[in-house]
Amino acid sequence: MIVAIDGPAASGKGTLAKRIAAHYGLRHLDTGSLYRAVARDTLADGGDLTDASAAALAASRLDVATLSDPALRGAGLGEAASVVARHPEVRAVLLEYQRTFARGEPGAVIDGRDIGTVICPDADVKLFITATPEERAHRRFLELMQNGTKIKESEVLADIRARDERDRTRGASPLRQADDAVLLDTTNLDIDAAFRAAIDLIEVAMG
Ligand code: CDP
Protein backbone atom coordinates (compact mmCIF):
# COMPACT_ATOMS: atom_id res chain seq x y z
CA MET A 1 0.00 0.00 0.00
CA ILE A 2 1.35 3.41 -0.97
CA VAL A 3 -0.17 6.60 0.43
CA ALA A 4 0.97 9.80 -1.32
CA ILE A 5 0.51 13.02 0.65
CA ASP A 6 1.16 16.42 -0.89
CA GLY A 7 0.45 19.97 0.13
CA PRO A 8 1.89 23.45 0.63
CA ALA A 9 4.37 24.51 3.32
CA ALA A 10 3.42 23.78 6.93
CA SER A 11 0.07 22.26 5.98
CA GLY A 12 0.60 19.54 8.61
CA LYS A 13 1.24 16.82 6.05
CA GLY A 14 4.39 15.62 7.83
CA THR A 15 2.68 15.07 11.17
CA LEU A 16 -0.28 13.43 9.46
CA ALA A 17 1.96 11.21 7.33
CA LYS A 18 3.82 9.98 10.42
CA ARG A 19 0.59 9.11 12.24
CA ILE A 20 -0.95 7.44 9.19
CA ALA A 21 2.21 5.34 8.74
CA ALA A 22 2.14 4.26 12.40
CA HIS A 23 -1.58 3.45 12.15
CA TYR A 24 -1.14 1.10 9.18
CA GLY A 25 2.35 -0.18 10.08
CA LEU A 26 3.87 1.41 6.97
CA ARG A 27 7.25 3.14 6.56
CA HIS A 28 7.32 6.93 6.25
CA LEU A 29 9.44 9.20 4.06
CA ASP A 30 9.42 12.98 4.48
CA THR A 31 10.75 14.01 1.06
CA GLY A 32 11.09 17.65 2.16
CA SER A 33 14.04 16.48 4.29
CA LEU A 34 15.83 15.36 1.09
CA TYR A 35 15.64 18.87 -0.41
CA ARG A 36 16.48 20.48 2.94
CA ALA A 37 19.56 18.23 3.23
CA VAL A 38 20.65 19.03 -0.34
CA ALA A 39 20.41 22.76 0.49
CA ARG A 40 22.38 22.22 3.73
CA ASP A 41 25.13 20.27 1.93
CA THR A 42 25.34 22.69 -1.01
CA LEU A 43 25.87 25.57 1.43
CA ALA A 44 28.37 23.54 3.50
CA ASP A 45 30.42 22.92 0.32
CA GLY A 46 30.48 26.69 -0.28
CA GLY A 47 28.13 26.30 -3.26
CA ASP A 48 25.44 28.63 -4.55
CA LEU A 49 21.87 27.34 -4.18
CA THR A 50 20.94 28.72 -7.61
CA ASP A 51 23.78 26.72 -9.24
CA ALA A 52 22.10 23.57 -10.56
CA SER A 53 25.29 21.55 -10.91
CA ALA A 54 26.53 22.34 -7.39
CA ALA A 55 23.14 21.35 -5.95
CA ALA A 56 22.91 18.21 -8.11
CA LEU A 57 26.40 17.18 -6.96
CA ALA A 58 25.30 17.57 -3.32
CA ALA A 59 22.17 15.52 -4.14
CA SER A 60 24.27 12.73 -5.67
CA ARG A 61 26.46 12.60 -2.53
CA LEU A 62 23.56 12.82 -0.06
CA ASP A 63 23.95 10.60 3.00
CA VAL A 64 20.41 9.55 3.93
CA ALA A 65 21.61 8.74 7.47
CA THR A 66 21.69 12.53 8.04
CA LEU A 67 18.00 13.06 7.18
CA SER A 68 16.87 12.84 10.80
CA ASP A 69 19.09 15.79 11.80
CA PRO A 70 16.73 18.16 13.72
CA ALA A 71 18.66 21.15 12.29
CA LEU A 72 17.02 20.37 8.92
CA ARG A 73 13.71 21.67 10.26
CA GLY A 74 15.06 25.22 10.79
CA ALA A 75 13.23 28.10 9.08
CA GLY A 76 16.11 29.08 6.77
CA LEU A 77 16.51 25.62 5.28
CA GLY A 78 12.86 25.50 4.18
CA GLU A 79 13.45 28.55 2.04
CA ALA A 80 16.83 27.23 0.82
CA ALA A 81 15.26 23.85 0.00
CA SER A 82 12.72 25.47 -2.28
CA VAL A 83 15.57 27.09 -4.25
CA VAL A 84 17.45 23.81 -4.90
CA ALA A 85 14.12 22.02 -5.50
CA ARG A 86 13.57 24.13 -8.63
CA HIS A 87 16.49 22.44 -10.44
CA PRO A 88 15.31 19.50 -12.59
CA GLU A 89 18.85 18.02 -12.20
CA VAL A 90 18.38 17.82 -8.42
CA ARG A 91 14.90 16.29 -8.73
CA ALA A 92 16.22 13.71 -11.22
CA VAL A 93 18.95 12.59 -8.79
CA LEU A 94 16.46 12.21 -5.91
CA LEU A 95 13.74 10.46 -7.92
CA GLU A 96 15.01 6.88 -7.79
CA TYR A 97 15.63 6.92 -4.02
CA GLN A 98 12.03 7.99 -3.46
CA ARG A 99 10.57 5.40 -5.86
CA THR A 100 12.68 2.61 -4.36
CA PHE A 101 11.55 3.64 -0.89
CA ALA A 102 7.91 3.62 -2.04
CA ARG A 103 8.19 0.12 -3.51
CA GLY A 104 9.72 -1.44 -0.36
CA GLU A 105 7.67 -3.79 1.80
CA PRO A 106 5.25 -3.49 3.52
CA GLY A 107 4.39 -0.18 1.83
CA ALA A 108 4.91 3.47 2.59
CA VAL A 109 3.44 6.85 3.35
CA ILE A 110 5.38 9.51 1.46
CA ASP A 111 4.85 13.23 1.84
CA GLY A 112 6.05 16.13 -0.29
CA ARG A 113 4.97 18.29 -3.20
CA ASP A 114 5.01 15.97 -6.24
CA ILE A 115 4.39 12.53 -4.76
CA GLY A 116 0.92 11.98 -6.26
CA THR A 117 1.84 13.65 -9.56
CA VAL A 118 5.41 12.51 -10.33
CA ILE A 119 7.00 10.17 -7.78
CA CYS A 120 4.11 7.75 -7.20
CA PRO A 121 1.44 8.45 -9.84
CA ASP A 122 0.02 4.95 -9.16
CA ALA A 123 -0.26 5.37 -5.37
CA ASP A 124 -3.23 3.55 -3.82
CA VAL A 125 -4.38 6.71 -2.04
CA LYS A 126 -3.51 10.35 -2.70
CA LEU A 127 -4.26 13.10 -0.23
CA PHE A 128 -3.73 16.81 -0.78
CA ILE A 129 -3.50 18.56 2.58
CA THR A 130 -4.09 22.27 2.80
CA ALA A 131 -5.00 25.10 5.21
CA THR A 132 -5.07 28.88 4.88
CA PRO A 133 -1.64 30.58 4.75
CA GLU A 134 -2.42 32.37 8.05
CA GLU A 135 -3.25 29.12 9.85
CA ARG A 136 -0.17 27.39 8.44
CA ALA A 137 2.04 30.32 9.46
CA HIS A 138 0.58 30.23 12.97
CA ARG A 139 1.29 26.50 13.37
CA ARG A 140 4.83 26.82 12.02
CA PHE A 141 5.44 29.85 14.28
CA LEU A 142 4.45 27.81 17.36
CA GLU A 143 6.66 24.91 16.23
CA LEU A 144 9.67 27.19 15.68
CA MET A 145 9.11 28.90 19.06
CA GLN A 146 9.09 25.50 20.76
CA ASN A 147 12.44 24.76 19.13
CA GLY A 148 13.81 28.00 20.55
CA THR A 149 13.84 29.93 17.25
CA LYS A 150 13.17 33.65 17.67
CA ILE A 151 11.13 34.80 14.67
CA LYS A 152 8.05 37.00 14.10
CA GLU A 153 4.84 35.33 12.95
CA SER A 154 4.64 37.87 10.11
CA GLU A 155 8.05 36.70 8.88
CA VAL A 156 6.92 33.08 8.94
CA LEU A 157 3.82 34.05 6.92
CA ALA A 158 5.96 35.92 4.36
CA ASP A 159 8.30 32.89 4.04
CA ILE A 160 5.36 30.53 3.55
CA ARG A 161 3.77 32.73 0.89
CA ALA A 162 7.07 33.11 -0.99
CA ARG A 163 7.76 29.40 -0.83
CA ASP A 164 4.24 28.44 -1.98
CA GLU A 165 4.59 30.79 -4.93
CA ARG A 166 8.01 29.35 -5.86
CA ASP A 167 6.79 25.74 -5.47
CA ARG A 168 3.60 26.32 -7.51
CA THR A 169 5.12 28.24 -10.39
CA ARG A 170 8.34 26.29 -11.03
CA GLY A 171 8.68 24.32 -14.27
CA ALA A 172 9.95 21.07 -12.70
CA SER A 173 7.30 19.10 -10.77
CA PRO A 174 5.33 22.09 -9.48
CA LEU A 175 3.15 21.75 -6.41
CA ARG A 176 -0.35 20.85 -7.56
CA GLN A 177 -3.15 18.54 -6.53
CA ALA A 178 -3.16 15.34 -8.62
CA ASP A 179 -6.43 14.86 -10.53
CA ASP A 180 -7.21 11.76 -8.47
CA ALA A 181 -6.14 13.17 -5.07
CA VAL A 182 -8.61 13.88 -2.29
CA LEU A 183 -8.47 17.36 -0.76
CA LEU A 184 -8.33 17.71 3.02
CA ASP A 185 -8.55 21.27 4.36
CA THR A 186 -7.29 21.26 7.96
CA THR A 187 -7.79 24.99 8.66
CA ASN A 188 -10.41 24.28 11.31
CA LEU A 189 -9.16 20.86 12.41
CA ASP A 190 -6.72 20.09 15.21
CA ILE A 191 -4.24 17.29 14.61
CA ASP A 192 -6.49 14.54 16.07
CA ALA A 193 -9.46 15.65 13.97
CA ALA A 194 -7.27 15.93 10.86
CA PHE A 195 -5.91 12.43 11.50
CA ARG A 196 -9.43 10.96 11.86
CA ALA A 197 -10.56 12.74 8.69
CA ALA A 198 -7.51 11.43 6.79
CA ILE A 199 -8.14 7.84 7.97
CA ASP A 200 -11.81 8.11 6.89
CA LEU A 201 -10.73 9.32 3.43
CA ILE A 202 -8.16 6.52 3.12
CA GLU A 203 -10.71 3.87 4.14
CA VAL A 204 -13.17 5.17 1.53
CA ALA A 205 -10.43 5.30 -1.15
CA MET A 206 -9.35 1.73 -0.34
CA GLY A 207 -12.97 0.59 -0.55
O1 CDP B 1 7.67 21.21 6.17
P1 CDP B 1 7.43 22.21 5.09
O2 CDP B 1 6.08 22.02 4.45
O3 CDP B 1 7.69 23.61 5.48
O4 CDP B 1 8.52 21.96 3.95
P2 CDP B 1 9.16 20.62 3.43
O5 CDP B 1 8.10 19.61 3.13
O6 CDP B 1 10.25 20.19 4.35
O7 CDP B 1 9.80 21.07 2.01
C1 CDP B 1 10.78 22.09 1.91
C2 CDP B 1 10.85 22.51 0.47
O8 CDP B 1 11.35 21.41 -0.31
C3 CDP B 1 9.51 22.85 -0.20
O9 CDP B 1 9.17 24.22 -0.06
C4 CDP B 1 9.75 22.49 -1.67
O10 CDP B 1 10.32 23.53 -2.39
C5 CDP B 1 10.75 21.35 -1.60
N1 CDP B 1 10.12 20.05 -1.83
C6 CDP B 1 9.89 19.67 -3.13
O11 CDP B 1 10.12 20.43 -4.06
N2 CDP B 1 9.39 18.43 -3.41
C7 CDP B 1 9.10 17.58 -2.43
N3 CDP B 1 8.61 16.37 -2.73
C8 CDP B 1 9.28 17.96 -1.08
C9 CDP B 1 9.81 19.22 -0.81
PDB file of C-alpha atoms and ligand atoms in Angstrom:
ATOM      1  CA  MET A   1       0.000   0.000   0.000  1.00  0.00           C
ATOM      2  CA  ILE A   2       1.348   3.414  -0.968  1.00  0.00           C
ATOM      3  CA  VAL A   3      -0.168   6.601   0.431  1.00  0.00           C
ATOM      4  CA  ALA A   4       0.965   9.802  -1.317  1.00  0.00           C
ATOM      5  CA  ILE A   5       0.508  13.018   0.653  1.00  0.00           C
ATOM      6  CA  ASP A   6       1.162  16.418  -0.887  1.00  0.00           C
ATOM      7  CA  GLY A   7       0.451  19.970   0.131  1.00  0.00           C
ATOM      8  CA  PRO A   8       1.895  23.447   0.629  1.00  0.00           C
ATOM      9  CA  ALA A   9       4.373  24.512   3.321  1.00  0.00           C
ATOM     10  CA  ALA A  10       3.420  23.779   6.930  1.00  0.00           C
ATOM     11  CA  SER A  11       0.075  22.256   5.985  1.00  0.00           C
ATOM     12  CA  GLY A  12       0.600  19.544   8.612  1.00  0.00           C
ATOM     13  CA  LYS A  13       1.243  16.818   6.046  1.00  0.00           C
ATOM     14  CA  GLY A  14       4.389  15.621   7.827  1.00  0.00           C
ATOM     15  CA  THR A  15       2.676  15.071  11.167  1.00  0.00           C
ATOM     16  CA  LEU A  16      -0.280  13.432   9.455  1.00  0.00           C
ATOM     17  CA  ALA A  17       1.960  11.213   7.328  1.00  0.00           C
ATOM     18  CA  LYS A  18       3.824   9.980  10.423  1.00  0.00           C
ATOM     19  CA  ARG A  19       0.593   9.115  12.235  1.00  0.00           C
ATOM     20  CA  ILE A  20      -0.947   7.438   9.189  1.00  0.00           C
ATOM     21  CA  ALA A  21       2.208   5.344   8.735  1.00  0.00           C
ATOM     22  CA  ALA A  22       2.141   4.261  12.396  1.00  0.00           C
ATOM     23  CA  HIS A  23      -1.584   3.452  12.151  1.00  0.00           C
ATOM     24  CA  TYR A  24      -1.140   1.098   9.176  1.00  0.00           C
ATOM     25  CA  GLY A  25       2.345  -0.179  10.084  1.00  0.00           C
ATOM     26  CA  LEU A  26       3.873   1.411   6.968  1.00  0.00           C
ATOM     27  CA  ARG A  27       7.248   3.143   6.555  1.00  0.00           C
ATOM     28  CA  HIS A  28       7.324   6.931   6.254  1.00  0.00           C
ATOM     29  CA  LEU A  29       9.443   9.201   4.057  1.00  0.00           C
ATOM     30  CA  ASP A  30       9.422  12.983   4.481  1.00  0.00           C
ATOM     31  CA  THR A  31      10.751  14.005   1.055  1.00  0.00           C
ATOM     32  CA  GLY A  32      11.090  17.650   2.155  1.00  0.00           C
ATOM     33  CA  SER A  33      14.036  16.484   4.294  1.00  0.00           C
ATOM     34  CA  LEU A  34      15.828  15.363   1.089  1.00  0.00           C
ATOM     35  CA  TYR A  35      15.635  18.869  -0.411  1.00  0.00           C
ATOM     36  CA  ARG A  36      16.484  20.478   2.936  1.00  0.00           C
ATOM     37  CA  ALA A  37      19.558  18.234   3.229  1.00  0.00           C
ATOM     38  CA  VAL A  38      20.654  19.030  -0.338  1.00  0.00           C
ATOM     39  CA  ALA A  39      20.407  22.758   0.491  1.00  0.00           C
ATOM     40  CA  ARG A  40      22.376  22.217   3.726  1.00  0.00           C
ATOM     41  CA  ASP A  41      25.131  20.266   1.934  1.00  0.00           C
ATOM     42  CA  THR A  42      25.336  22.692  -1.013  1.00  0.00           C
ATOM     43  CA  LEU A  43      25.874  25.566   1.430  1.00  0.00           C
ATOM     44  CA  ALA A  44      28.371  23.536   3.499  1.00  0.00           C
ATOM     45  CA  ASP A  45      30.417  22.925   0.320  1.00  0.00           C
ATOM     46  CA  GLY A  46      30.480  26.693  -0.280  1.00  0.00           C
ATOM     47  CA  GLY A  47      28.133  26.298  -3.263  1.00  0.00           C
ATOM     48  CA  ASP A  48      25.443  28.626  -4.552  1.00  0.00           C
ATOM     49  CA  LEU A  49      21.866  27.341  -4.181  1.00  0.00           C
ATOM     50  CA  THR A  50      20.944  28.716  -7.608  1.00  0.00           C
ATOM     51  CA  ASP A  51      23.781  26.722  -9.239  1.00  0.00           C
ATOM     52  CA  ALA A  52      22.097  23.569 -10.561  1.00  0.00           C
ATOM     53  CA  SER A  53      25.294  21.546 -10.913  1.00  0.00           C
ATOM     54  CA  ALA A  54      26.532  22.345  -7.389  1.00  0.00           C
ATOM     55  CA  ALA A  55      23.141  21.349  -5.951  1.00  0.00           C
ATOM     56  CA  ALA A  56      22.912  18.214  -8.111  1.00  0.00           C
ATOM     57  CA  LEU A  57      26.398  17.177  -6.955  1.00  0.00           C
ATOM     58  CA  ALA A  58      25.301  17.573  -3.325  1.00  0.00           C
ATOM     59  CA  ALA A  59      22.174  15.523  -4.136  1.00  0.00           C
ATOM     60  CA  SER A  60      24.266  12.726  -5.665  1.00  0.00           C
ATOM     61  CA  ARG A  61      26.457  12.601  -2.529  1.00  0.00           C
ATOM     62  CA  LEU A  62      23.561  12.815  -0.064  1.00  0.00           C
ATOM     63  CA  ASP A  63      23.954  10.596   3.003  1.00  0.00           C
ATOM     64  CA  VAL A  64      20.407   9.549   3.927  1.00  0.00           C
ATOM     65  CA  ALA A  65      21.609   8.743   7.467  1.00  0.00           C
ATOM     66  CA  THR A  66      21.689  12.529   8.036  1.00  0.00           C
ATOM     67  CA  LEU A  67      17.999  13.055   7.185  1.00  0.00           C
ATOM     68  CA  SER A  68      16.867  12.837  10.804  1.00  0.00           C
ATOM     69  CA  ASP A  69      19.089  15.794  11.802  1.00  0.00           C
ATOM     70  CA  PRO A  70      16.727  18.163  13.720  1.00  0.00           C
ATOM     71  CA  ALA A  71      18.657  21.151  12.285  1.00  0.00           C
ATOM     72  CA  LEU A  72      17.024  20.370   8.923  1.00  0.00           C
ATOM     73  CA  ARG A  73      13.713  21.667  10.256  1.00  0.00           C
ATOM     74  CA  GLY A  74      15.062  25.217  10.788  1.00  0.00           C
ATOM     75  CA  ALA A  75      13.228  28.098   9.082  1.00  0.00           C
ATOM     76  CA  GLY A  76      16.112  29.084   6.769  1.00  0.00           C
ATOM     77  CA  LEU A  77      16.509  25.624   5.277  1.00  0.00           C
ATOM     78  CA  GLY A  78      12.856  25.498   4.185  1.00  0.00           C
ATOM     79  CA  GLU A  79      13.450  28.552   2.038  1.00  0.00           C
ATOM     80  CA  ALA A  80      16.831  27.231   0.820  1.00  0.00           C
ATOM     81  CA  ALA A  81      15.262  23.847  -0.001  1.00  0.00           C
ATOM     82  CA  SER A  82      12.719  25.474  -2.284  1.00  0.00           C
ATOM     83  CA  VAL A  83      15.568  27.087  -4.252  1.00  0.00           C
ATOM     84  CA  VAL A  84      17.451  23.813  -4.899  1.00  0.00           C
ATOM     85  CA  ALA A  85      14.120  22.015  -5.499  1.00  0.00           C
ATOM     86  CA  ARG A  86      13.569  24.126  -8.631  1.00  0.00           C
ATOM     87  CA  HIS A  87      16.490  22.436 -10.444  1.00  0.00           C
ATOM     88  CA  PRO A  88      15.308  19.504 -12.593  1.00  0.00           C
ATOM     89  CA  GLU A  89      18.846  18.023 -12.195  1.00  0.00           C
ATOM     90  CA  VAL A  90      18.378  17.823  -8.423  1.00  0.00           C
ATOM     91  CA  ARG A  91      14.902  16.294  -8.729  1.00  0.00           C
ATOM     92  CA  ALA A  92      16.221  13.712 -11.218  1.00  0.00           C
ATOM     93  CA  VAL A  93      18.952  12.587  -8.790  1.00  0.00           C
ATOM     94  CA  LEU A  94      16.465  12.214  -5.908  1.00  0.00           C
ATOM     95  CA  LEU A  95      13.737  10.464  -7.922  1.00  0.00           C
ATOM     96  CA  GLU A  96      15.008   6.880  -7.790  1.00  0.00           C
ATOM     97  CA  TYR A  97      15.634   6.922  -4.024  1.00  0.00           C
ATOM     98  CA  GLN A  98      12.029   7.994  -3.461  1.00  0.00           C
ATOM     99  CA  ARG A  99      10.570   5.403  -5.860  1.00  0.00           C
ATOM    100  CA  THR A 100      12.676   2.610  -4.362  1.00  0.00           C
ATOM    101  CA  PHE A 101      11.548   3.643  -0.889  1.00  0.00           C
ATOM    102  CA  ALA A 102       7.913   3.620  -2.037  1.00  0.00           C
ATOM    103  CA  ARG A 103       8.195   0.116  -3.509  1.00  0.00           C
ATOM    104  CA  GLY A 104       9.723  -1.436  -0.363  1.00  0.00           C
ATOM    105  CA  GLU A 105       7.673  -3.794   1.795  1.00  0.00           C
ATOM    106  CA  PRO A 106       5.250  -3.489   3.518  1.00  0.00           C
ATOM    107  CA  GLY A 107       4.389  -0.177   1.827  1.00  0.00           C
ATOM    108  CA  ALA A 108       4.910   3.472   2.586  1.00  0.00           C
ATOM    109  CA  VAL A 109       3.438   6.847   3.352  1.00  0.00           C
ATOM    110  CA  ILE A 110       5.380   9.506   1.459  1.00  0.00           C
ATOM    111  CA  ASP A 111       4.847  13.229   1.844  1.00  0.00           C
ATOM    112  CA  GLY A 112       6.051  16.125  -0.292  1.00  0.00           C
ATOM    113  CA  ARG A 113       4.971  18.286  -3.202  1.00  0.00           C
ATOM    114  CA  ASP A 114       5.013  15.968  -6.235  1.00  0.00           C
ATOM    115  CA  ILE A 115       4.387  12.526  -4.761  1.00  0.00           C
ATOM    116  CA  GLY A 116       0.925  11.984  -6.261  1.00  0.00           C
ATOM    117  CA  THR A 117       1.836  13.654  -9.564  1.00  0.00           C
ATOM    118  CA  VAL A 118       5.408  12.508 -10.327  1.00  0.00           C
ATOM    119  CA  ILE A 119       7.005  10.169  -7.781  1.00  0.00           C
ATOM    120  CA  CYS A 120       4.108   7.745  -7.196  1.00  0.00           C
ATOM    121  CA  PRO A 121       1.438   8.451  -9.845  1.00  0.00           C
ATOM    122  CA  ASP A 122       0.017   4.950  -9.158  1.00  0.00           C
ATOM    123  CA  ALA A 123      -0.259   5.374  -5.366  1.00  0.00           C
ATOM    124  CA  ASP A 124      -3.228   3.555  -3.818  1.00  0.00           C
ATOM    125  CA  VAL A 125      -4.376   6.709  -2.040  1.00  0.00           C
ATOM    126  CA  LYS A 126      -3.515  10.354  -2.701  1.00  0.00           C
ATOM    127  CA  LEU A 127      -4.259  13.100  -0.226  1.00  0.00           C
ATOM    128  CA  PHE A 128      -3.732  16.811  -0.781  1.00  0.00           C
ATOM    129  CA  ILE A 129      -3.504  18.562   2.584  1.00  0.00           C
ATOM    130  CA  THR A 130      -4.093  22.272   2.798  1.00  0.00           C
ATOM    131  CA  ALA A 131      -4.998  25.104   5.206  1.00  0.00           C
ATOM    132  CA  THR A 132      -5.072  28.879   4.880  1.00  0.00           C
ATOM    133  CA  PRO A 133      -1.641  30.579   4.747  1.00  0.00           C
ATOM    134  CA  GLU A 134      -2.417  32.372   8.047  1.00  0.00           C
ATOM    135  CA  GLU A 135      -3.249  29.117   9.846  1.00  0.00           C
ATOM    136  CA  ARG A 136      -0.170  27.390   8.439  1.00  0.00           C
ATOM    137  CA  ALA A 137       2.039  30.318   9.463  1.00  0.00           C
ATOM    138  CA  HIS A 138       0.578  30.230  12.972  1.00  0.00           C
ATOM    139  CA  ARG A 139       1.291  26.495  13.368  1.00  0.00           C
ATOM    140  CA  ARG A 140       4.834  26.818  12.015  1.00  0.00           C
ATOM    141  CA  PHE A 141       5.440  29.849  14.275  1.00  0.00           C
ATOM    142  CA  LEU A 142       4.451  27.809  17.357  1.00  0.00           C
ATOM    143  CA  GLU A 143       6.663  24.908  16.227  1.00  0.00           C
ATOM    144  CA  LEU A 144       9.672  27.193  15.684  1.00  0.00           C
ATOM    145  CA  MET A 145       9.110  28.897  19.063  1.00  0.00           C
ATOM    146  CA  GLN A 146       9.090  25.498  20.758  1.00  0.00           C
ATOM    147  CA  ASN A 147      12.440  24.758  19.129  1.00  0.00           C
ATOM    148  CA  GLY A 148      13.807  28.001  20.554  1.00  0.00           C
ATOM    149  CA  THR A 149      13.837  29.934  17.249  1.00  0.00           C
ATOM    150  CA  LYS A 150      13.169  33.651  17.666  1.00  0.00           C
ATOM    151  CA  ILE A 151      11.132  34.803  14.667  1.00  0.00           C
ATOM    152  CA  LYS A 152       8.052  36.997  14.104  1.00  0.00           C
ATOM    153  CA  GLU A 153       4.841  35.333  12.950  1.00  0.00           C
ATOM    154  CA  SER A 154       4.636  37.872  10.107  1.00  0.00           C
ATOM    155  CA  GLU A 155       8.054  36.700   8.878  1.00  0.00           C
ATOM    156  CA  VAL A 156       6.916  33.078   8.940  1.00  0.00           C
ATOM    157  CA  LEU A 157       3.825  34.049   6.916  1.00  0.00           C
ATOM    158  CA  ALA A 158       5.962  35.917   4.359  1.00  0.00           C
ATOM    159  CA  ASP A 159       8.301  32.890   4.044  1.00  0.00           C
ATOM    160  CA  ILE A 160       5.360  30.529   3.549  1.00  0.00           C
ATOM    161  CA  ARG A 161       3.770  32.733   0.889  1.00  0.00           C
ATOM    162  CA  ALA A 162       7.074  33.114  -0.994  1.00  0.00           C
ATOM    163  CA  ARG A 163       7.760  29.399  -0.827  1.00  0.00           C
ATOM    164  CA  ASP A 164       4.238  28.436  -1.980  1.00  0.00           C
ATOM    165  CA  GLU A 165       4.595  30.792  -4.933  1.00  0.00           C
ATOM    166  CA  ARG A 166       8.005  29.350  -5.857  1.00  0.00           C
ATOM    167  CA  ASP A 167       6.788  25.744  -5.466  1.00  0.00           C
ATOM    168  CA  ARG A 168       3.598  26.317  -7.511  1.00  0.00           C
ATOM    169  CA  THR A 169       5.120  28.235 -10.392  1.00  0.00           C
ATOM    170  CA  ARG A 170       8.340  26.293 -11.034  1.00  0.00           C
ATOM    171  CA  GLY A 171       8.678  24.320 -14.272  1.00  0.00           C
ATOM    172  CA  ALA A 172       9.950  21.075 -12.703  1.00  0.00           C
ATOM    173  CA  SER A 173       7.301  19.097 -10.769  1.00  0.00           C
ATOM    174  CA  PRO A 174       5.332  22.092  -9.482  1.00  0.00           C
ATOM    175  CA  LEU A 175       3.147  21.746  -6.409  1.00  0.00           C
ATOM    176  CA  ARG A 176      -0.349  20.847  -7.561  1.00  0.00           C
ATOM    177  CA  GLN A 177      -3.149  18.537  -6.527  1.00  0.00           C
ATOM    178  CA  ALA A 178      -3.161  15.345  -8.624  1.00  0.00           C
ATOM    179  CA  ASP A 179      -6.434  14.863 -10.525  1.00  0.00           C
ATOM    180  CA  ASP A 180      -7.210  11.755  -8.467  1.00  0.00           C
ATOM    181  CA  ALA A 181      -6.136  13.169  -5.074  1.00  0.00           C
ATOM    182  CA  VAL A 182      -8.614  13.877  -2.293  1.00  0.00           C
ATOM    183  CA  LEU A 183      -8.472  17.363  -0.761  1.00  0.00           C
ATOM    184  CA  LEU A 184      -8.335  17.707   3.025  1.00  0.00           C
ATOM    185  CA  ASP A 185      -8.546  21.266   4.360  1.00  0.00           C
ATOM    186  CA  THR A 186      -7.287  21.260   7.956  1.00  0.00           C
ATOM    187  CA  THR A 187      -7.785  24.987   8.658  1.00  0.00           C
ATOM    188  CA  ASN A 188     -10.405  24.282  11.310  1.00  0.00           C
ATOM    189  CA  LEU A 189      -9.162  20.857  12.414  1.00  0.00           C
ATOM    190  CA  ASP A 190      -6.722  20.088  15.213  1.00  0.00           C
ATOM    191  CA  ILE A 191      -4.241  17.286  14.607  1.00  0.00           C
ATOM    192  CA  ASP A 192      -6.492  14.540  16.068  1.00  0.00           C
ATOM    193  CA  ALA A 193      -9.464  15.649  13.967  1.00  0.00           C
ATOM    194  CA  ALA A 194      -7.274  15.929  10.860  1.00  0.00           C
ATOM    195  CA  PHE A 195      -5.915  12.431  11.497  1.00  0.00           C
ATOM    196  CA  ARG A 196      -9.431  10.962  11.856  1.00  0.00           C
ATOM    197  CA  ALA A 197     -10.565  12.743   8.694  1.00  0.00           C
ATOM    198  CA  ALA A 198      -7.515  11.428   6.794  1.00  0.00           C
ATOM    199  CA  ILE A 199      -8.142   7.839   7.969  1.00  0.00           C
ATOM    200  CA  ASP A 200     -11.809   8.112   6.892  1.00  0.00           C
ATOM    201  CA  LEU A 201     -10.726   9.319   3.428  1.00  0.00           C
ATOM    202  CA  ILE A 202      -8.158   6.519   3.123  1.00  0.00           C
ATOM    203  CA  GLU A 203     -10.709   3.871   4.141  1.00  0.00           C
ATOM    204  CA  VAL A 204     -13.166   5.173   1.529  1.00  0.00           C
ATOM    205  CA  ALA A 205     -10.433   5.299  -1.152  1.00  0.00           C
ATOM    206  CA  MET A 206      -9.350   1.726  -0.340  1.00  0.00           C
ATOM    207  CA  GLY A 207     -12.970   0.590  -0.546  1.00  0.00           C
TER     208      GLY A 207
HETATM  209  O1  CDP B   1       7.675  21.206   6.173  1.00  0.00           O
HETATM  210  P1  CDP B   1       7.427  22.209   5.086  1.00  0.00           P
HETATM  211  O2  CDP B   1       6.080  22.018   4.451  1.00  0.00           O
HETATM  212  O3  CDP B   1       7.693  23.612   5.483  1.00  0.00           O
HETATM  213  O4  CDP B   1       8.524  21.962   3.947  1.00  0.00           O
HETATM  214  P2  CDP B   1       9.157  20.615   3.433  1.00  0.00           P
HETATM  215  O5  CDP B   1       8.096  19.613   3.127  1.00  0.00           O
HETATM  216  O6  CDP B   1      10.251  20.193   4.354  1.00  0.00           O
HETATM  217  O7  CDP B   1       9.796  21.069   2.005  1.00  0.00           O
HETATM  218  C1  CDP B   1      10.779  22.087   1.912  1.00  0.00           C
HETATM  219  C2  CDP B   1      10.849  22.510   0.466  1.00  0.00           C
HETATM  220  O8  CDP B   1      11.352  21.406  -0.307  1.00  0.00           O
HETATM  221  C3  CDP B   1       9.514  22.854  -0.204  1.00  0.00           C
HETATM  222  O9  CDP B   1       9.168  24.222  -0.063  1.00  0.00           O
HETATM  223  C4  CDP B   1       9.748  22.487  -1.667  1.00  0.00           C
HETATM  224  O10 CDP B   1      10.324  23.535  -2.393  1.00  0.00           O
HETATM  225  C5  CDP B   1      10.745  21.352  -1.596  1.00  0.00           C
HETATM  226  N1  CDP B   1      10.124  20.046  -1.828  1.00  0.00           N
HETATM  227  C6  CDP B   1       9.885  19.673  -3.132  1.00  0.00           C
HETATM  228  O11 CDP B   1      10.119  20.426  -4.058  1.00  0.00           O
HETATM  229  N2  CDP B   1       9.386  18.434  -3.410  1.00  0.00           N
HETATM  230  C7  CDP B   1       9.095  17.579  -2.428  1.00  0.00           C
HETATM  231  N3  CDP B   1       8.614  16.367  -2.731  1.00  0.00           N
HETATM  232  C8  CDP B   1       9.285  17.956  -1.082  1.00  0.00           C
HETATM  233  C9  CDP B   1       9.806  19.216  -0.806  1.00  0.00           C
END
